[in-house]
mmCIF file of C-alpha atoms in Angstrom:
data_model
loop_
_atom_site.group_PDB
_atom_site.id
_atom_site.type_symbol
_atom_site.label_atom_id
_atom_site.label_comp_id
_atom_site.label_asym_id
_atom_site.label_seq_id
_atom_site.Cartn_x
_atom_site.Cartn_y
_atom_site.Cartn_z
ATOM 1 C CA UNK A 171 33.233 22.601 -53.188
ATOM 2 C CA UNK A 172 35.134 21.917 -56.393
ATOM 3 C CA UNK A 173 32.859 20.938 -59.257
ATOM 4 C CA UNK A 174 33.879 19.886 -62.741
ATOM 5 C CA UNK A 175 31.114 19.199 -65.240
ATOM 6 C CA UNK A 176 31.996 17.817 -68.644
ATOM 7 C CA UNK A 177 29.752 18.070 -71.676
ATOM 8 C CA UNK A 178 29.849 17.716 -75.435
ATOM 9 C CA UNK A 179 30.225 13.977 -75.765
ATOM 10 C CA UNK A 180 28.174 11.849 -78.119
ATOM 11 C CA UNK A 181 28.195 9.571 -81.123
ATOM 12 C CA UNK A 182 30.344 10.750 -84.006
ATOM 13 C CA UNK A 183 31.518 9.150 -87.235
ATOM 14 C CA UNK A 184 35.191 8.364 -87.829
ATOM 15 C CA UNK A 185 37.042 11.312 -89.283
ATOM 16 C CA UNK A 186 34.635 13.868 -87.865
ATOM 17 C CA UNK A 187 35.192 16.395 -85.073
ATOM 18 C CA UNK A 188 33.814 17.004 -81.607
ATOM 19 C CA UNK A 189 34.433 19.649 -78.967
ATOM 20 C CA UNK A 190 34.297 18.797 -75.290
ATOM 21 C CA UNK A 191 33.773 21.360 -72.546
ATOM 22 C CA UNK A 192 34.401 21.330 -68.815
ATOM 23 C CA UNK A 193 32.682 23.893 -66.599
ATOM 24 C CA UNK A 194 34.588 24.502 -63.385
ATOM 25 C CA UNK A 195 33.368 26.012 -60.132
ATOM 26 C CA UNK A 196 34.264 26.141 -56.463
ATOM 27 C CA UNK A 197 37.854 27.304 -56.940
ATOM 28 C CA UNK A 198 39.863 30.056 -58.613
ATOM 29 C CA UNK A 199 40.080 28.544 -62.081
ATOM 30 C CA UNK A 200 43.052 30.547 -63.350
ATOM 31 C CA UNK A 201 45.182 29.471 -60.393
ATOM 32 C CA UNK A 202 45.495 25.908 -61.673
ATOM 33 C CA UNK A 203 46.535 23.775 -64.600
ATOM 34 C CA UNK A 204 43.814 21.567 -66.029
ATOM 35 C CA UNK A 205 43.847 18.194 -67.746
ATOM 36 C CA UNK A 206 41.846 15.743 -69.828
ATOM 37 C CA UNK A 207 42.075 12.045 -69.002
ATOM 38 C CA UNK A 208 40.175 9.343 -70.861
ATOM 39 C CA UNK A 209 39.122 5.780 -70.227
ATOM 40 C CA UNK A 210 38.099 3.439 -73.011
ATOM 41 C CA UNK A 211 35.317 0.985 -72.113
ATOM 42 C CA UNK A 212 36.709 -1.669 -69.796
ATOM 43 C CA UNK A 213 40.222 -0.230 -70.043
ATOM 44 C CA UNK A 214 42.556 1.844 -67.913
ATOM 45 C CA UNK A 215 43.132 5.553 -67.547
ATOM 46 C CA UNK A 216 45.027 7.434 -70.235
ATOM 47 C CA UNK A 217 46.232 10.999 -69.792
ATOM 48 C CA UNK A 218 45.269 12.953 -72.922
ATOM 49 C CA UNK A 219 46.321 16.562 -72.516
ATOM 50 C CA UNK A 220 47.115 19.271 -69.985
ATOM 51 C CA UNK A 221 47.269 23.059 -70.029
ATOM 52 C CA UNK A 222 48.853 25.571 -67.681
ATOM 53 C CA UNK A 223 46.968 28.414 -66.032
ATOM 54 C CA UNK A 224 47.756 30.879 -68.811
ATOM 55 C CA UNK A 225 47.815 28.397 -71.708
ATOM 56 C CA UNK A 226 51.558 28.927 -71.983
ATOM 57 C CA UNK A 227 52.459 25.286 -71.364
ATOM 58 C CA UNK A 228 50.531 22.555 -73.129
ATOM 59 C CA UNK A 229 51.185 18.837 -73.438
ATOM 60 C CA UNK A 230 49.581 16.026 -75.413
ATOM 61 C CA UNK A 231 49.752 12.263 -75.396
ATOM 62 C CA UNK A 232 51.411 10.906 -78.522
ATOM 63 C CA UNK A 233 48.150 9.144 -79.389
ATOM 64 C CA UNK A 234 46.320 12.460 -79.896
ATOM 65 C CA UNK A 235 49.080 14.873 -80.856
ATOM 66 C CA UNK A 236 48.224 16.738 -84.036
ATOM 67 C CA UNK A 237 44.539 15.820 -83.830
ATOM 68 C CA UNK A 238 43.380 17.203 -80.474
ATOM 69 C CA UNK A 239 43.723 20.769 -79.172
ATOM 70 C CA UNK A 240 43.276 21.750 -75.557
ATOM 71 C CA UNK A 241 42.295 25.279 -74.602
ATOM 72 C CA UNK A 242 40.810 27.229 -71.737
ATOM 73 C CA UNK A 243 38.832 30.401 -71.174
ATOM 74 C CA UNK A 244 39.626 31.726 -67.716
ATOM 75 C CA UNK A 245 36.911 34.381 -67.981
ATOM 76 C CA UNK A 246 34.358 31.602 -68.393
ATOM 77 C CA UNK A 247 35.980 29.134 -65.979
ATOM 78 C CA UNK A 248 35.971 26.600 -68.781
ATOM 79 C CA UNK A 249 38.284 24.003 -70.267
ATOM 80 C CA UNK A 250 37.913 22.636 -73.791
ATOM 81 C CA UNK A 251 39.153 19.779 -75.933
ATOM 82 C CA UNK A 252 38.781 20.101 -79.693
ATOM 83 C CA UNK A 253 38.989 16.623 -81.176
ATOM 84 C CA UNK A 254 39.529 16.314 -84.923
ATOM 85 C CA UNK A 255 40.022 13.316 -87.208
ATOM 86 C CA UNK A 256 38.398 11.069 -84.657
ATOM 87 C CA UNK A 257 39.119 7.343 -84.734
ATOM 88 C CA UNK A 258 37.376 4.331 -83.258
ATOM 89 C CA UNK A 259 40.156 4.059 -80.696
ATOM 90 C CA UNK A 260 39.233 7.511 -79.340
ATOM 91 C CA UNK A 261 36.001 6.010 -78.000
ATOM 92 C CA UNK A 262 36.157 6.617 -74.260
ATOM 93 C CA UNK A 263 34.804 8.398 -71.234
ATOM 94 C CA UNK A 264 36.614 11.728 -71.110
ATOM 95 C CA UNK A 265 37.308 13.169 -67.674
ATOM 96 C CA UNK A 266 38.236 16.737 -66.847
ATOM 97 C CA UNK A 267 40.711 16.884 -63.959
ATOM 98 C CA UNK A 268 41.976 19.788 -61.879
ATOM 99 C CA UNK A 269 45.700 20.043 -61.305
ATOM 100 C CA UNK A 270 47.397 21.474 -58.280
ATOM 101 C CA UNK A 271 49.949 23.820 -59.827
ATOM 102 C CA UNK A 272 49.960 26.769 -62.176
ATOM 103 C CA UNK A 273 52.131 24.871 -64.638
ATOM 104 C CA UNK A 274 52.178 21.061 -64.951
ATOM 105 C CA UNK A 275 55.475 19.636 -63.791
ATOM 106 C CA UNK A 276 56.810 16.669 -61.842
ATOM 107 C CA UNK A 277 54.919 17.723 -58.711
ATOM 108 C CA UNK A 278 51.532 17.840 -60.444
ATOM 109 C CA UNK A 279 48.721 15.463 -59.629
ATOM 110 C CA UNK A 280 45.003 15.284 -60.303
ATOM 111 C CA UNK A 281 43.204 16.422 -57.208
ATOM 112 C CA UNK A 282 39.627 16.599 -58.444
ATOM 113 C CA UNK A 283 37.785 14.856 -61.266
ATOM 114 C CA UNK A 284 34.520 15.356 -63.069
ATOM 115 C CA UNK A 285 32.125 12.516 -63.837
ATOM 116 C CA UNK A 286 33.121 12.352 -67.488
ATOM 117 C CA UNK A 287 31.457 12.669 -70.862
ATOM 118 C CA UNK A 288 31.239 9.700 -73.214
ATOM 119 C CA UNK A 289 32.572 9.935 -76.738
ATOM 120 C CA UNK A 290 31.700 7.124 -79.131
ATOM 121 C CA UNK A 291 33.341 7.061 -82.542
ATOM 122 C CA UNK A 292 31.506 4.740 -84.875
ATOM 123 C CA UNK A 293 29.958 4.659 -88.311
ATOM 124 C CA UNK B 215 54.968 7.576 -73.700
ATOM 125 C CA UNK B 216 54.544 3.922 -72.816
ATOM 126 C CA UNK B 217 52.172 3.090 -69.976
ATOM 127 C CA UNK B 218 53.759 2.347 -66.634
ATOM 128 C CA UNK B 219 53.713 -1.348 -65.768
ATOM 129 C CA UNK B 220 51.415 -2.563 -63.014
ATOM 130 C CA UNK B 221 50.293 -6.102 -62.172
ATOM 131 C CA UNK B 222 46.893 -6.763 -63.689
ATOM 132 C CA UNK B 223 45.519 -8.070 -60.425
ATOM 133 C CA UNK B 224 46.339 -8.582 -56.775
ATOM 134 C CA UNK B 225 44.308 -10.085 -53.983
ATOM 135 C CA UNK B 226 44.328 -10.358 -50.241
ATOM 136 C CA UNK B 227 42.162 -11.326 -47.305
ATOM 137 C CA UNK B 228 40.642 -8.812 -44.908
ATOM 138 C CA UNK B 229 43.224 -7.569 -42.454
ATOM 139 C CA UNK B 230 46.175 -8.490 -44.646
ATOM 140 C CA UNK B 231 48.524 -6.122 -46.442
ATOM 141 C CA UNK B 232 49.126 -5.933 -50.167
ATOM 142 C CA UNK B 233 51.538 -3.993 -52.344
ATOM 143 C CA UNK B 234 50.958 -2.831 -55.901
ATOM 144 C CA UNK B 235 54.043 -2.040 -57.946
ATOM 145 C CA UNK B 236 54.360 0.533 -60.698
ATOM 146 C CA UNK B 237 57.416 0.233 -62.910
ATOM 147 C CA UNK B 238 58.486 2.908 -65.324
ATOM 148 C CA UNK B 239 61.733 4.047 -66.876
ATOM 149 C CA UNK B 240 64.434 6.593 -66.239
ATOM 150 C CA UNK B 241 62.343 9.003 -68.326
ATOM 151 C CA UNK B 242 59.390 9.014 -65.963
ATOM 152 C CA UNK B 243 59.265 7.262 -62.572
ATOM 153 C CA UNK B 244 63.034 7.083 -62.355
ATOM 154 C CA UNK B 245 63.516 10.789 -63.006
ATOM 155 C CA UNK B 246 60.612 12.173 -61.027
ATOM 156 C CA UNK B 247 60.023 11.115 -57.469
ATOM 157 C CA UNK B 248 56.463 12.297 -57.171
ATOM 158 C CA UNK B 249 54.222 9.469 -58.359
ATOM 159 C CA UNK B 250 50.517 9.726 -57.589
ATOM 160 C CA UNK B 251 48.033 6.915 -57.037
ATOM 161 C CA UNK B 252 44.299 6.782 -57.794
ATOM 162 C CA UNK B 253 41.519 4.466 -56.681
ATOM 163 C CA UNK B 254 38.553 3.804 -58.951
ATOM 164 C CA UNK B 255 35.433 1.910 -58.013
ATOM 165 C CA UNK B 256 33.229 0.589 -60.836
ATOM 166 C CA UNK B 257 31.247 3.329 -62.524
ATOM 167 C CA UNK B 258 32.919 6.048 -60.480
ATOM 168 C CA UNK B 259 35.479 8.744 -61.188
ATOM 169 C CA UNK B 260 39.027 8.134 -59.967
ATOM 170 C CA UNK B 261 39.940 9.326 -56.489
ATOM 171 C CA UNK B 262 43.359 10.607 -55.452
ATOM 172 C CA UNK B 263 44.881 8.367 -52.776
ATOM 173 C CA UNK B 264 48.592 9.257 -52.733
ATOM 174 C CA UNK B 265 50.436 12.258 -54.128
ATOM 175 C CA UNK B 266 54.075 13.298 -54.254
ATOM 176 C CA UNK B 267 55.045 9.672 -53.820
ATOM 177 C CA UNK B 268 53.958 9.169 -50.232
ATOM 178 C CA UNK B 269 51.568 11.891 -49.072
ATOM 179 C CA UNK B 270 47.907 11.259 -48.309
ATOM 180 C CA UNK B 271 45.160 13.777 -49.023
ATOM 181 C CA UNK B 272 42.917 14.731 -46.177
ATOM 182 C CA UNK B 273 40.338 12.020 -45.610
ATOM 183 C CA UNK B 274 42.362 9.127 -47.020
ATOM 184 C CA UNK B 275 43.021 6.375 -44.513
ATOM 185 C CA UNK B 276 46.540 5.988 -43.153
ATOM 186 C CA UNK B 277 46.267 2.341 -44.207
ATOM 187 C CA UNK B 278 47.380 3.603 -47.633
ATOM 188 C CA UNK B 279 51.055 4.390 -48.108
ATOM 189 C CA UNK B 280 53.385 5.031 -51.016
ATOM 190 C CA UNK B 281 57.077 4.578 -51.671
ATOM 191 C CA UNK B 282 59.594 4.483 -54.495
ATOM 192 C CA UNK B 283 62.853 2.783 -55.320
ATOM 193 C CA UNK B 284 64.637 3.423 -58.571
ATOM 194 C CA UNK B 285 62.218 3.104 -61.473
ATOM 195 C CA UNK B 286 59.513 1.426 -59.379
ATOM 196 C CA UNK B 287 56.900 3.045 -57.168
ATOM 197 C CA UNK B 288 54.703 1.073 -54.809
ATOM 198 C CA UNK B 289 51.343 1.442 -53.111
ATOM 199 C CA UNK B 290 50.807 -0.538 -49.933
ATOM 200 C CA UNK B 291 47.417 -1.066 -48.350
ATOM 201 C CA UNK B 292 47.484 -2.474 -44.856
ATOM 202 C CA UNK B 293 44.592 -3.913 -42.876
ATOM 203 C CA UNK B 294 42.641 -4.686 -46.056
ATOM 204 C CA UNK B 295 38.950 -3.919 -45.925
ATOM 205 C CA UNK B 296 36.150 -4.918 -48.267
ATOM 206 C CA UNK B 297 35.728 -1.327 -49.450
ATOM 207 C CA UNK B 298 39.322 -1.295 -50.695
ATOM 208 C CA UNK B 299 38.292 -3.578 -53.547
ATOM 209 C CA UNK B 300 38.751 -1.383 -56.623
ATOM 210 C CA UNK B 301 41.087 -0.595 -59.497
ATOM 211 C CA UNK B 302 44.279 1.289 -58.687
ATOM 212 C CA UNK B 303 46.359 3.403 -61.044
ATOM 213 C CA UNK B 304 49.737 5.042 -60.687
ATOM 214 C CA UNK B 305 50.727 8.155 -62.591
ATOM 215 C CA UNK B 306 54.034 9.864 -63.279
ATOM 216 C CA UNK B 307 55.209 13.018 -64.967
ATOM 217 C CA UNK B 308 57.017 12.155 -68.186
ATOM 218 C CA UNK B 309 58.551 15.496 -69.077
ATOM 219 C CA UNK B 310 57.487 18.323 -71.416
ATOM 220 C CA UNK B 311 54.153 18.818 -69.633
ATOM 221 C CA UNK B 312 53.101 15.217 -70.272
ATOM 222 C CA UNK B 313 51.996 12.452 -67.931
ATOM 223 C CA UNK B 314 51.651 8.698 -68.097
ATOM 224 C CA UNK B 315 49.399 6.327 -66.173
ATOM 225 C CA UNK B 316 49.968 2.723 -65.298
ATOM 226 C CA UNK B 317 47.799 0.061 -66.883
ATOM 227 C CA UNK B 318 45.860 -0.382 -63.660
ATOM 228 C CA UNK B 319 45.612 -3.112 -61.022
ATOM 229 C CA UNK B 320 42.410 -4.780 -59.931
ATOM 230 C CA UNK B 321 42.433 -5.414 -56.198
ATOM 231 C CA UNK B 322 40.226 -8.241 -54.973
ATOM 232 C CA UNK B 323 39.513 -8.604 -51.271
ATOM 233 C CA UNK B 324 38.874 -12.298 -50.722
#
């Protein structure tokens, strides 16, 4: 059974940093691209970032480009999101999602989701 | 990377059919045929309902179907049931390893 468990969320002041983690199990982690998707309170889903199996292809939403960095450690079956210069508008539930391909492309979709970790940016 | 356009809400009575549209541009939906759709119940993680435009994952009812025409993808739910009441989101590849979701549609079963 595929399991994705996010951690690292919490309350952080504007301008500070936070690192999210996603522990994956139940599948061969380095066979798939992975993604972060967020959902602000009462709002819709927003794709944040995705990374290919070997970290060779990475994409970011314009809203986080230059501030967030996605990475993965295949030896640890883990996905990460380093979030710097956090803003109030980054407040959201952050989901880790498993892709279906080695490299994200037009055929990619999000097959499995974690339960999310809540990030609150406030002074 | 502008969000795909979905109606904010749709409604239908049990047994009826409804269609949720998802309109993008030639840079996303129009260029890539393989839109995916997700269902989200309150307080729950999203669930994949349709992938590659019209395919259903194992376990998803055949009452759910997907299609696309030009820059607009659609999700149709036939034989509405109470448990279908949820938020629905479309998603498209937008090039350069990026993706874009629709704003979401709240389905109410009357």
